[in-house]
Amino acid sequence: MSLAQYFCELCLHLCPTGQEAKEHLRLILNSLYLLSEHKRPAKQVKVCFEMRLIALTGYLPDLVMCADCGVYEANEMVFVPHTGKLYCAACADRNGVQGFRLPRAAVTALRHTIYADFDKLFSFELKEELLDPVSLASERYISYMTQRDYPTLQFYKQITNQ
Ligand SMILES: [Zn+2]
């Protein structure tokens, strides 16, 4: 319920008013349905919702390749939430880039939330311990891009001890 409230708060701030918002509506309805029916881990629904919503809003992160050397895959990559850019660990270390260090599977999941067709958006599997850093990265990205904190998110994290 607290996560659903967070979704609604995000919609309140990020969904367009006075014009059609079919994609936004489809996203929140699917997210609420999956949450209420426990069809996917709550944190996974959260990541999908956050990343897709912020992308719909116009803040599309660049997750295709390392922003420095252009490598597509590495064992570890670093996502920088205040720019939405991705670096391979080697370039991040060389340039002193700070961000979320994500293993390959987590990067694949994060890319999926942005680039997958909507029908497949929620369909991926990621271990719980890898969902945690991805979830943290996506909430920071939303927070930076929209320049605000969300009280409903703080409440969700409080009651789930995160
Ligand atoms: Zn690189």
Tab-separated table of C-alpha atoms and ligand atoms in Angstrom, residues 65-71 77 86-92 94-95, ligand 1:
chain	number	residue	atom	x	y	z
A	65	MET	CA	27.175	1.878	-23.523
A	66	CYS	CA	29.975	3.312	-21.422
A	67	ALA	CA	29.784	7.101	-21.778
A	68	ASP	CA	33.573	7.255	-22.017
A	69	CYS	CA	35.023	4.312	-23.981
A	70	GLY	CA	31.796	3.071	-25.601
A	71	VAL	CA	32.059	-0.514	-24.400
A	77	MET	CA	29.355	-0.797	-14.658
A	86	LEU	CA	26.634	4.644	-17.513
A	87	TYR	CA	30.383	3.981	-17.315
A	88	CYS	CA	32.359	0.771	-17.313
A	89	ALA	CA	34.173	0.237	-14.013
A	90	ALA	CA	37.579	0.923	-15.614
A	91	CYS	CA	36.535	4.334	-16.981
A	92	ALA	CA	34.727	5.191	-13.742
A	94	ARG	CA	40.126	6.291	-14.147
A	95	ASN	CA	37.919	9.399	-14.091
B	1	ZN	ZN	34.482	2.650	-20.424
